[in-house]
Each structure stands twice: as C-alpha cells, then as structure tokens.
Coordinates of C-alpha atoms in Angstrom, one line a residue:
M1 CA -40.4 38.5 -85.7
S2 CA -38.9 35.9 -83.4
G3 CA -35.4 34.7 -84.3
G4 CA -35.3 37.1 -87.3
I5 CA -33.1 40.1 -88.1
I6 CA -34.7 43.4 -87.2
P7 CA -34.1 45.7 -90.2
L8 CA -32.3 49.0 -89.5
L9 CA -34.7 51.8 -90.2
V10 CA -32.8 54.9 -91.5
P11 CA -34.8 58.1 -91.3
N12 CA -35.1 60.3 -94.4
T13 CA -34.2 63.3 -92.2
P14 CA -30.5 62.9 -91.5
D15 CA -28.7 65.7 -89.7
A16 CA -26.4 66.2 -92.6
L17 CA -26.4 65.4 -96.3
V18 CA -22.9 65.5 -97.8
I19 CA -22.9 65.7 -101.6
G20 CA -19.7 64.3 -103.1
G21 CA -17.3 61.6 -101.9
G22 CA -14.0 63.1 -102.7
I23 CA -11.5 64.1 -100.0
A24 CA -13.5 67.2 -99.0
G25 CA -16.7 65.2 -98.7
L26 CA -15.0 62.4 -96.8
C27 CA -13.5 64.8 -94.3
A28 CA -16.8 66.6 -93.8
A29 CA -18.7 63.4 -93.3
V30 CA -16.1 61.8 -90.9
D31 CA -15.9 65.0 -88.8
L32 CA -19.6 65.4 -88.5
I33 CA -19.9 61.8 -87.3
E34 CA -17.2 62.4 -84.7
R35 CA -19.2 65.4 -83.6
G36 CA -22.2 63.1 -83.0
W37 CA -24.4 63.9 -86.0
T38 CA -26.1 61.5 -88.5
V39 CA -24.8 61.7 -92.0
T40 CA -25.8 60.6 -95.5
L41 CA -23.0 60.8 -98.1
A42 CA -24.1 60.6 -101.7
E43 CA -21.7 60.2 -104.6
Q44 CA -22.8 59.9 -108.2
K45 CA -19.8 57.8 -109.3
P46 CA -19.5 54.1 -108.5
R47 CA -16.5 54.8 -106.2
L48 CA -15.3 57.3 -103.5
G49 CA -12.1 59.3 -103.5
G50 CA -12.8 62.0 -106.1
R51 CA -9.5 62.7 -107.9
A52 CA -7.5 60.6 -105.3
Y53 CA -8.4 56.9 -105.9
S54 CA -6.8 53.7 -106.9
F55 CA -7.8 50.6 -108.8
I56 CA -6.4 47.2 -109.7
H57 CA -4.7 46.9 -113.0
P58 CA -6.3 43.9 -114.7
D59 CA -3.1 42.6 -116.5
S60 CA -0.6 42.9 -113.7
G61 CA -2.8 42.7 -110.6
D62 CA -1.1 45.8 -109.1
E63 CA -2.7 48.7 -107.3
V64 CA -2.6 51.8 -109.6
D65 CA -3.4 55.3 -108.4
N66 CA -5.2 57.7 -110.8
G67 CA -2.1 59.8 -110.2
Q68 CA 0.8 59.4 -107.8
H69 CA 0.6 61.8 -104.9
L70 CA 3.4 63.2 -102.7
M71 CA 2.1 64.9 -99.5
L72 CA 3.9 67.1 -97.1
G73 CA 4.2 67.2 -93.3
C74 CA 2.4 70.5 -93.4
Y75 CA -0.8 68.7 -94.7
H76 CA -2.2 68.8 -91.2
H77 CA -5.8 68.2 -92.2
T78 CA -5.0 65.4 -94.5
L79 CA -2.9 63.7 -91.8
R80 CA -5.7 64.2 -89.4
L81 CA -8.1 62.2 -91.6
I82 CA -5.5 59.5 -92.1
E83 CA -5.0 59.2 -88.4
T84 CA -8.7 59.1 -87.7
L85 CA -9.1 56.3 -90.3
G86 CA -6.2 54.4 -88.9
T87 CA -4.3 54.1 -92.2
M88 CA -1.1 55.9 -91.3
E89 CA 0.6 52.5 -91.5
H90 CA 0.2 52.7 -95.2
C91 CA 2.3 55.9 -95.4
S92 CA 5.9 56.9 -94.6
I93 CA 7.0 60.2 -93.3
L94 CA 10.4 60.9 -94.8
E95 CA 12.1 63.1 -92.3
P96 CA 14.4 65.0 -92.7
L97 CA 13.4 66.2 -96.1
A98 CA 15.2 64.6 -99.0
I99 CA 14.4 65.1 -102.7
N100 CA 16.4 63.3 -105.4
F101 CA 17.1 65.2 -108.6
K102 CA 18.4 63.5 -111.8
N103 CA 19.5 64.5 -115.3
V104 CA 21.1 62.3 -117.9
S105 CA 24.6 62.6 -116.5
D106 CA 24.1 62.8 -112.7
T107 CA 21.9 62.1 -109.6
F108 CA 21.9 64.4 -106.6
D109 CA 19.9 65.1 -103.4
M110 CA 18.5 68.1 -101.7
R111 CA 18.7 67.0 -98.1
A112 CA 17.8 68.9 -95.0
P113 CA 20.4 68.6 -92.2
A114 CA 19.4 67.8 -88.6
L115 CA 18.9 71.5 -87.6
P116 CA 15.9 73.4 -86.2
A117 CA 13.7 75.4 -88.6
P118 CA 14.4 77.4 -90.6
L119 CA 18.1 76.4 -90.6
H120 CA 17.1 72.9 -91.8
M121 CA 15.8 74.2 -95.1
L122 CA 18.5 76.8 -95.5
G123 CA 21.0 74.0 -95.1
A124 CA 19.1 72.0 -97.8
L125 CA 19.3 74.8 -100.2
A126 CA 23.0 75.4 -99.4
G127 CA 23.8 71.8 -100.3
L128 CA 22.0 71.8 -103.6
R129 CA 24.9 71.0 -105.9
T130 CA 22.9 71.4 -109.1
L131 CA 23.7 75.1 -108.6
T132 CA 27.0 77.0 -108.3
L133 CA 27.9 78.5 -104.9
R134 CA 27.0 82.0 -106.2
E135 CA 23.6 80.7 -107.5
R136 CA 22.9 79.1 -104.1
V137 CA 23.7 82.3 -102.3
G138 CA 21.3 84.0 -104.7
L139 CA 18.5 81.7 -103.5
L140 CA 18.4 83.7 -100.2
R141 CA 17.0 86.7 -102.0
I142 CA 13.5 85.1 -101.6
L143 CA 13.7 85.4 -97.8
P144 CA 12.2 89.0 -97.5
S145 CA 9.1 87.8 -99.3
L146 CA 8.7 84.8 -97.1
M147 CA 9.3 86.7 -93.9
N148 CA 6.5 89.1 -94.8
T149 CA 3.6 87.5 -93.0
T150 CA 1.0 89.7 -94.5
R151 CA -0.7 87.0 -96.6
S152 CA -3.0 89.4 -98.4
D153 CA 0.0 91.3 -99.8
A154 CA -1.5 92.8 -103.0
R155 CA 1.9 92.7 -104.8
F156 CA 2.1 88.9 -104.6
A157 CA -1.6 88.4 -105.4
A158 CA -1.1 90.2 -108.7
M159 CA 2.2 88.4 -109.6
T160 CA 2.9 85.2 -111.3
V161 CA 5.6 82.9 -110.0
S162 CA 7.8 84.0 -112.9
D163 CA 7.2 87.7 -112.0
W164 CA 8.2 87.0 -108.4
L165 CA 11.4 85.1 -109.4
D166 CA 12.3 88.1 -111.6
A167 CA 11.7 90.5 -108.7
T168 CA 13.9 88.4 -106.4
H169 CA 16.6 88.1 -109.1
Q170 CA 16.7 84.4 -109.3
S171 CA 19.1 83.0 -111.9
D172 CA 18.0 80.9 -114.9
A173 CA 19.7 77.9 -113.4
A174 CA 17.9 78.3 -110.1
R175 CA 14.6 78.5 -112.0
Q176 CA 15.2 75.5 -114.2
R177 CA 16.8 73.3 -111.5
L178 CA 14.7 74.1 -108.5
W179 CA 11.9 76.8 -108.5
N180 CA 10.1 75.8 -111.6
I181 CA 10.1 72.1 -110.7
L182 CA 8.7 72.9 -107.2
A183 CA 6.2 75.4 -108.6
V184 CA 4.7 73.1 -111.2
G185 CA 4.5 70.2 -108.8
M186 CA 2.8 72.2 -106.1
L187 CA 0.5 74.3 -108.2
N188 CA 0.0 72.2 -111.3
E189 CA 0.5 75.3 -113.5
R190 CA 3.3 76.9 -115.5
P191 CA 5.3 79.5 -113.5
D192 CA 4.4 82.2 -116.0
R193 CA 0.7 81.6 -115.2
A194 CA 0.6 80.5 -111.6
S195 CA -0.1 82.9 -108.7
A196 CA 3.0 83.8 -106.7
A197 CA 0.9 84.2 -103.6
Y198 CA 0.1 80.5 -103.4
F199 CA 3.7 79.5 -104.0
I200 CA 5.0 81.9 -101.4
R201 CA 2.5 80.7 -98.9
I202 CA 3.6 77.1 -99.3
L203 CA 7.3 78.0 -99.2
R204 CA 6.8 80.0 -96.0
T205 CA 5.2 77.1 -94.3
I206 CA 8.0 74.7 -95.3
L207 CA 10.7 77.1 -94.4
F208 CA 9.4 78.6 -91.1
G209 CA 7.2 75.7 -90.0
S210 CA 8.4 72.8 -87.9
R211 CA 10.9 70.3 -89.3
R212 CA 8.0 67.8 -89.8
D213 CA 6.1 70.4 -91.9
A214 CA 8.9 70.2 -94.5
S215 CA 8.9 66.3 -94.6
V216 CA 7.6 64.3 -97.4
V217 CA 4.6 61.9 -96.7
L218 CA 4.8 59.1 -99.2
P219 CA 1.7 56.8 -99.7
R220 CA 2.9 53.2 -99.9
R221 CA -0.5 51.7 -100.8
G222 CA -3.2 52.7 -103.2
L223 CA -5.0 55.9 -102.4
S224 CA -8.4 54.2 -102.1
R225 CA -6.9 51.9 -99.4
I226 CA -5.7 55.0 -97.5
F227 CA -8.8 57.3 -97.9
A228 CA -11.9 56.0 -99.6
D229 CA -12.4 52.5 -98.4
P230 CA -11.7 53.1 -94.7
A231 CA -13.8 56.3 -94.8
A232 CA -16.8 54.4 -96.1
Q233 CA -16.3 51.8 -93.4
F234 CA -16.1 54.5 -90.8
I235 CA -19.2 56.2 -91.9
R236 CA -21.3 53.0 -92.2
S237 CA -20.1 51.7 -88.8
H238 CA -21.4 54.9 -87.2
R239 CA -25.0 54.6 -88.5
G240 CA -24.2 56.7 -91.5
R241 CA -25.1 56.0 -95.1
V242 CA -22.8 55.9 -98.1
L243 CA -24.7 55.9 -101.4
L244 CA -22.7 55.3 -104.6
K245 CA -24.0 55.9 -108.1
T246 CA -26.5 58.3 -106.5
P247 CA -26.8 61.8 -107.9
V248 CA -28.3 64.6 -105.8
S249 CA -30.7 67.0 -107.5
D250 CA -33.6 69.2 -106.9
L251 CA -32.2 71.0 -103.9
R252 CA -35.2 73.1 -102.8
I253 CA -34.6 76.4 -101.1
E254 CA -37.3 78.1 -99.2
K255 CA -37.0 81.1 -96.9
G256 CA -33.2 81.1 -97.0
R257 CA -32.6 77.4 -96.3
V258 CA -32.6 74.1 -98.0
V259 CA -35.7 72.2 -97.2
S260 CA -35.4 69.0 -99.3
A261 CA -33.2 67.2 -101.8
R262 CA -33.7 64.3 -104.2
V263 CA -31.0 61.7 -103.5
G264 CA -31.3 59.2 -106.2
N265 CA -34.9 58.3 -106.3
E266 CA -35.5 59.3 -102.7
M267 CA -36.6 62.7 -101.3
I268 CA -35.0 63.5 -98.0
E269 CA -35.1 66.5 -95.6
P270 CA -31.6 67.0 -94.2
R271 CA -31.1 69.6 -91.5
V272 CA -27.9 70.8 -93.2
V273 CA -26.3 70.2 -96.6
I274 CA -22.6 70.3 -97.5
S275 CA -21.8 70.4 -101.2
A276 CA -18.4 68.9 -101.8
V277 CA -18.7 68.5 -105.6
P278 CA -16.3 70.1 -108.2
H279 CA -17.0 73.6 -109.4
S280 CA -18.2 72.2 -112.7
A281 CA -20.9 70.2 -111.1
I282 CA -22.3 72.5 -108.5
F283 CA -25.3 73.7 -110.5
R284 CA -26.6 70.2 -111.2
C285 CA -27.7 69.9 -107.6
F286 CA -30.3 72.6 -107.8
A287 CA -33.9 72.3 -108.9
D288 CA -34.4 72.8 -112.6
G289 CA -35.0 76.4 -113.5
S290 CA -34.1 77.5 -109.9
R291 CA -32.4 80.9 -109.6
S292 CA -32.4 80.8 -105.9
F293 CA -29.0 79.1 -105.5
P294 CA -26.6 80.8 -103.1
E295 CA -25.0 84.1 -104.1
G296 CA -21.4 84.0 -105.2
L297 CA -21.8 80.7 -107.1
V298 CA -22.6 82.2 -110.4
Q299 CA -18.8 82.6 -111.0
A300 CA -18.1 78.9 -110.5
G301 CA -17.8 78.6 -114.3
S302 CA -14.8 81.0 -114.2
F303 CA -12.3 78.3 -113.3
E304 CA -10.0 76.8 -115.9
D305 CA -9.1 73.2 -115.5
V306 CA -5.5 71.9 -115.8
P307 CA -4.7 68.3 -116.6
I308 CA -2.2 65.9 -115.0
V309 CA -1.0 62.8 -117.0
S310 CA 0.3 59.7 -115.3
I311 CA 2.1 57.0 -117.3
N312 CA 2.5 53.6 -115.6
L313 CA 5.1 51.3 -117.1
W314 CA 5.9 47.7 -116.1
F315 CA 9.3 46.3 -117.0
D316 CA 10.8 42.9 -116.7
T317 CA 14.2 44.3 -115.4
F318 CA 14.9 46.4 -112.3
F319 CA 17.0 49.4 -113.3
M320 CA 15.9 52.3 -111.0
H321 CA 17.0 52.2 -107.4
E322 CA 15.5 55.4 -105.9
E323 CA 11.9 55.5 -104.6
F324 CA 11.2 58.7 -106.5
T325 CA 13.1 61.4 -108.4
A326 CA 12.5 64.7 -110.1
L327 CA 13.8 64.8 -113.6
L328 CA 15.7 67.9 -114.9
D329 CA 15.6 69.0 -118.5
S330 CA 13.0 66.5 -119.3
P331 CA 9.4 66.3 -120.6
I332 CA 8.6 64.1 -117.5
D333 CA 8.4 65.8 -114.1
W334 CA 8.7 62.9 -111.6
V335 CA 9.4 59.2 -111.7
F336 CA 8.1 57.0 -108.9
N337 CA 9.4 53.4 -108.4
R338 CA 6.1 51.9 -107.3
T339 CA 7.8 48.5 -106.7
M340 CA 10.2 50.0 -104.2
I341 CA 7.6 52.2 -102.6
A342 CA 5.3 49.3 -102.0
A343 CA 8.1 47.2 -100.4
P344 CA 10.6 49.6 -98.8
D345 CA 12.2 46.9 -96.8
A346 CA 13.1 44.8 -99.8
R347 CA 15.1 47.5 -101.7
R348 CA 17.3 46.1 -104.4
K349 CA 20.9 47.3 -104.2
G350 CA 22.2 46.8 -107.7
G351 CA 21.6 44.0 -110.1
T352 CA 18.9 43.6 -112.7
E353 CA 16.2 41.9 -110.7
G354 CA 12.6 42.4 -111.8
P355 CA 9.8 43.0 -112.5
M356 CA 9.5 46.7 -111.8
M357 CA 6.6 49.2 -112.1
L358 CA 7.3 52.9 -112.6
S359 CA 4.7 55.7 -112.4
L360 CA 5.7 58.8 -114.4
V361 CA 3.9 62.1 -113.7
V362 CA 3.6 65.2 -115.8
S363 CA 1.8 68.2 -114.3
A364 CA 0.3 71.2 -116.2
A365 CA 0.2 68.6 -119.0
R366 CA -1.9 70.5 -121.6
P367 CA 0.3 69.5 -124.7
L368 CA 0.8 65.9 -123.5
A369 CA -2.9 65.4 -122.7
A370 CA -3.8 66.3 -126.2
L371 CA -1.7 63.3 -127.6
S372 CA -3.0 59.8 -128.1
K373 CA -2.2 57.3 -125.3
Q374 CA 0.1 55.4 -127.6
A375 CA 2.1 58.6 -128.4
I376 CA 2.3 59.3 -124.7
I377 CA 3.7 55.9 -123.9
E378 CA 6.3 56.2 -126.6
T379 CA 7.4 59.6 -125.3
A380 CA 7.6 58.3 -121.8
L381 CA 9.5 55.1 -122.8
C382 CA 12.0 57.1 -124.8
E383 CA 12.7 59.4 -121.9
V384 CA 13.1 56.5 -119.4
R385 CA 15.6 54.9 -121.7
R386 CA 17.4 58.3 -122.1
Q387 CA 17.6 58.8 -118.4
Y388 CA 18.4 55.3 -117.3
P389 CA 20.9 53.4 -119.5
G390 CA 19.8 50.1 -117.8
A391 CA 16.4 50.5 -119.3
T392 CA 17.8 50.0 -122.8
N393 CA 17.4 46.2 -122.7
A394 CA 14.4 46.2 -120.4
R395 CA 11.3 44.7 -122.0
L396 CA 8.1 46.7 -121.5
R397 CA 5.4 44.3 -120.2
H398 CA 2.5 46.6 -119.7
A399 CA 1.6 50.3 -120.0
L400 CA -1.3 52.3 -118.8
V401 CA -1.9 56.1 -119.3
V402 CA -4.3 57.9 -116.9
K403 CA -5.4 61.4 -118.1
E404 CA -7.0 63.5 -115.3
K405 CA -8.2 66.3 -117.6
R406 CA -9.8 68.2 -114.7
A407 CA -7.1 67.5 -112.2
T408 CA -7.0 71.0 -110.7
F409 CA -8.2 74.5 -111.4
S410 CA -5.6 76.9 -112.7
P411 CA -4.3 79.1 -109.8
V412 CA -3.9 82.2 -111.8
P413 CA -3.4 85.6 -110.2
G414 CA -6.8 87.0 -109.0
I415 CA -8.5 83.6 -108.8
D416 CA -9.2 84.3 -105.1
R417 CA -11.8 86.8 -106.2
V418 CA -14.1 84.0 -107.5
R419 CA -13.4 81.3 -104.9
P420 CA -16.5 81.2 -102.7
P421 CA -16.4 80.9 -98.9
T422 CA -17.7 78.0 -96.9
V423 CA -20.7 79.8 -95.6
T424 CA -23.3 80.8 -98.2
S425 CA -26.3 83.0 -98.3
V426 CA -28.5 79.9 -97.7
G427 CA -28.3 79.4 -94.0
N428 CA -28.0 75.6 -93.8
F429 CA -26.0 75.1 -97.1
F430 CA -22.2 75.0 -96.9
L431 CA -19.5 74.6 -99.5
A432 CA -16.4 72.4 -99.5
G433 CA -13.9 71.5 -102.1
D434 CA -10.4 72.5 -103.1
W435 CA -11.8 75.2 -105.4
T436 CA -13.4 77.0 -102.5
D437 CA -11.6 79.8 -100.6
T438 CA -8.9 77.9 -98.8
K439 CA -6.1 80.3 -99.7
L440 CA -4.3 77.2 -101.0
P441 CA -3.9 75.8 -104.5
A442 CA -5.9 72.7 -105.5
T443 CA -4.3 70.0 -103.4
I444 CA -5.4 67.1 -101.2
E445 CA -4.7 69.4 -98.2
G446 CA -6.9 72.2 -99.6
A447 CA -9.7 69.7 -100.1
A448 CA -9.3 68.3 -96.6
Q449 CA -9.1 71.7 -95.0
S450 CA -12.3 72.8 -96.7
G451 CA -14.1 69.6 -95.6
Y452 CA -13.2 70.1 -92.0
R453 CA -14.1 73.8 -92.1
A454 CA -17.5 73.0 -93.7
A455 CA -18.2 70.4 -91.0
A456 CA -17.4 72.9 -88.3
E457 CA -19.7 75.5 -89.7
A458 CA -22.5 72.9 -90.1
D459 CA -21.9 71.7 -86.5
A460 CA -22.3 75.3 -85.3
W461 CA -25.6 75.7 -87.3
L462 CA -27.0 72.4 -86.0
S463 CA -26.0 73.1 -82.4
L464 CA -28.0 76.3 -82.3
R465 CA -31.2 74.6 -83.5

C-alpha cells in the first residue's frame, strides 16, 4: 500500500485487561505499561476518572469537579501517579500544614510551625485557639493510641470514632471544633458510625510521618485534567487501548484462571485481568449463571454506600478571601473558593471584585442528599450569607448541585472482614478499588494504592509464565 498509512493491528490477546477507568484502574494500567506489558483498559461510562472527574459547566464555562478533593502529602501512591503523568504543575503542596476554620463570628487557622515531626503537629494543635488551653492540653490524651503501632489492635477495630474519643476523654468542644470535622472529612461517615481504626491510622501517619506527609495537596485544575485525560494519553501513546462506553461481561473461568472476556462486542483472551470496578458492579463482569467467580466476592453486597453532596455557586461579587475553610457549627462542612484556587497569584485582598465561584462540600450527606436540588441550593445560599456578611448583597448567577450517592462505602467497625484482598482464588484475576483490603477508608489514596498493588501482583504472575 504505497504512500498509504499502515493500520496498527492490535491483537485480541493483550497481556492485561483492566476493567474500570477510575483511579484504581488508571494506576494499574499505567504501572503495567511502565513494567513493559500491553494493556487494554475498558470503561463502561463515556469518561474516565470514576468518582474523581471534572466537566465544563455549560453556563459559566468553568471547570467543575464532581466533588472538590483535598489530598494529603501522605497520599504517596496518588502523588506517584500525578508525577508519572506530569500533572503536578496543576497541584500545590501547602507546606507547612495550615487549615482555616470559621464560624459566624471569627476566623482562625490551625498552622504547623517549622519544627520536625511530630513536633510540627503538636505545635499546630497547641495553637488551635478555637479551644481553651485546658482543652488543648486534653488533646494529648490521644497520643498513647497513636504511638501503639499494632495496627491490628482489636480494641480499635471494634470501636467507633466516638467510642475512641470517649476513651481518650476528649472534651465536647474538642470534638465539635476539631475531631468530628476531621473524621467526617477523612472517612465520609459520622463519628458515631465510623471505625476508629481507620481514623487512628490516618492520624498516626500525619503526626509521626514526615512534615510533607502532613501537608495539604490542593488540585488547582479539574480532576480530569490531572488524572483521567493524561492517563488516557499515556496509555494510548504506549500501544495500549482505552475503550470508553465499553462494558466487560462474560468473564470465563476454566481450571482456575480467566480464559476469555467479552469487551464490548469483542471477545479477547487476556493473560491477566484486573477488576477495578466498584463493589456494586463486580458481578456484572461474570458470565450469566456462573457460580465460579472468585471466593470472597459473595460479600461484596455487604457494603453500604454513603453520599457526598457538592453545591457550586457563582456570585457576581467577591466576598471570600481564603482558598478554603472548614465551617464550624454549620450544615456545610467545607467551602472552597474555586476562583482563588484556580488563580492563586491573582488573590484579591479586600474589595468587592467579581465574579466568584464557590464549591461547598457536605460529607456523610444522607439527609441533604434526600432533598431536592433547589432545596439544597437554598440551604447552601442561606448558610453562605450567614457566614459571610459580604454575601448579603451578592447576586447568585448560577448554581449547580452534584450528588454522588455512592461516593464511598461506610467504614463501620468490622468492615475489614468483608474487604477482599488483591489476589483471588482465580490465578490470573486480581482486584483493585478503594473497597478492597487497603486498610484505608475509601479515598483517592486507597484507590491508587490498590491499583499499584494489583499491577504488582499481575506483573509477578505474568513474569513467571
């Protein structure tokens, strides 16, 4: 075919089939490619990113995330993916740690001083002036729990966060103005329901890890620009396939291994398969009527989903001058000033310039998620005007509510018993996803960790055959 373009022939026997294009699937696919294997990634939705994606708001033209994310410096696997994709330029690492808290009458920071770990975090707690000196001293009662490095401590596994705060004699003020805010944000569950073991594990890392582990990593662009779009480009540029709107079904298992799968309308024979789909979708991948799916997955239906609600508000007047803040004594957990976040070098110091976009986040949002979107907007607008007097005369230009009804699983005590491991009873079939046994709550980092772990196990299997 002289002068023509020779078509690229892609075999129907890739080394790896990755099912699901969320963070876990992207990490698994990217890592396998870096290890030298051919990969087909199939996603049944028309986009990648799972529960961490962005889109363009048609009325304003702004990038909108399905939910604003704050990451931490201890998100080592997440940062590894970002660095591989070359999108760290779209994030800021805010070090030392500084979190702004606000109520109707005051604004104050929890800021870590320039001291080595763990003194930096102890200094941050000591300077928390939302609490009295006696209450701040009382915060130190948590230290024995954090210094106990036996992560499988049965006492913590059986406790809720509220139980643990009772056991460490934390004051009501410390709960309302610090611990409950952090717990709900980290675990997406109420303190009286969430496992203390997960909360303790995160606090231990922040307190006794490096100073950078305790820093905040703030995405300054849409999540799809940071994760999904560059990951798709990376996979395709390394002879991989990314298939959207392509469900995977009819996984056939013979003699303890997957031998074929239907990917869209195509039958392929991958050497290994990594499932990175949510727990609610895992069974759809198997052949109809099959009872040969891996042992341990029958309890995948045991997970309860917890919603997160995001309310995006566009105003014609600029009245919030922090990048983000945690609200105290409020039905809203966090407020993010997306205008300032996207343009940190153009911070407005006073005045009433505009326009301005805010993203409000409510975790463990069962009651709010049950309301109509209009009722949610009215609740959010009322709270913004209560917290920020400058908002009283601001005109609301646009509003958008995003309900992620299945944002995370509920990390209740004992949930580890039904979280499956990466390696399954089917030799070449591996699991990834934040719901698998990561020993972390359902976070971007848990998903990323699971993806890299599944890729490592798949690599070991492929390398021996």
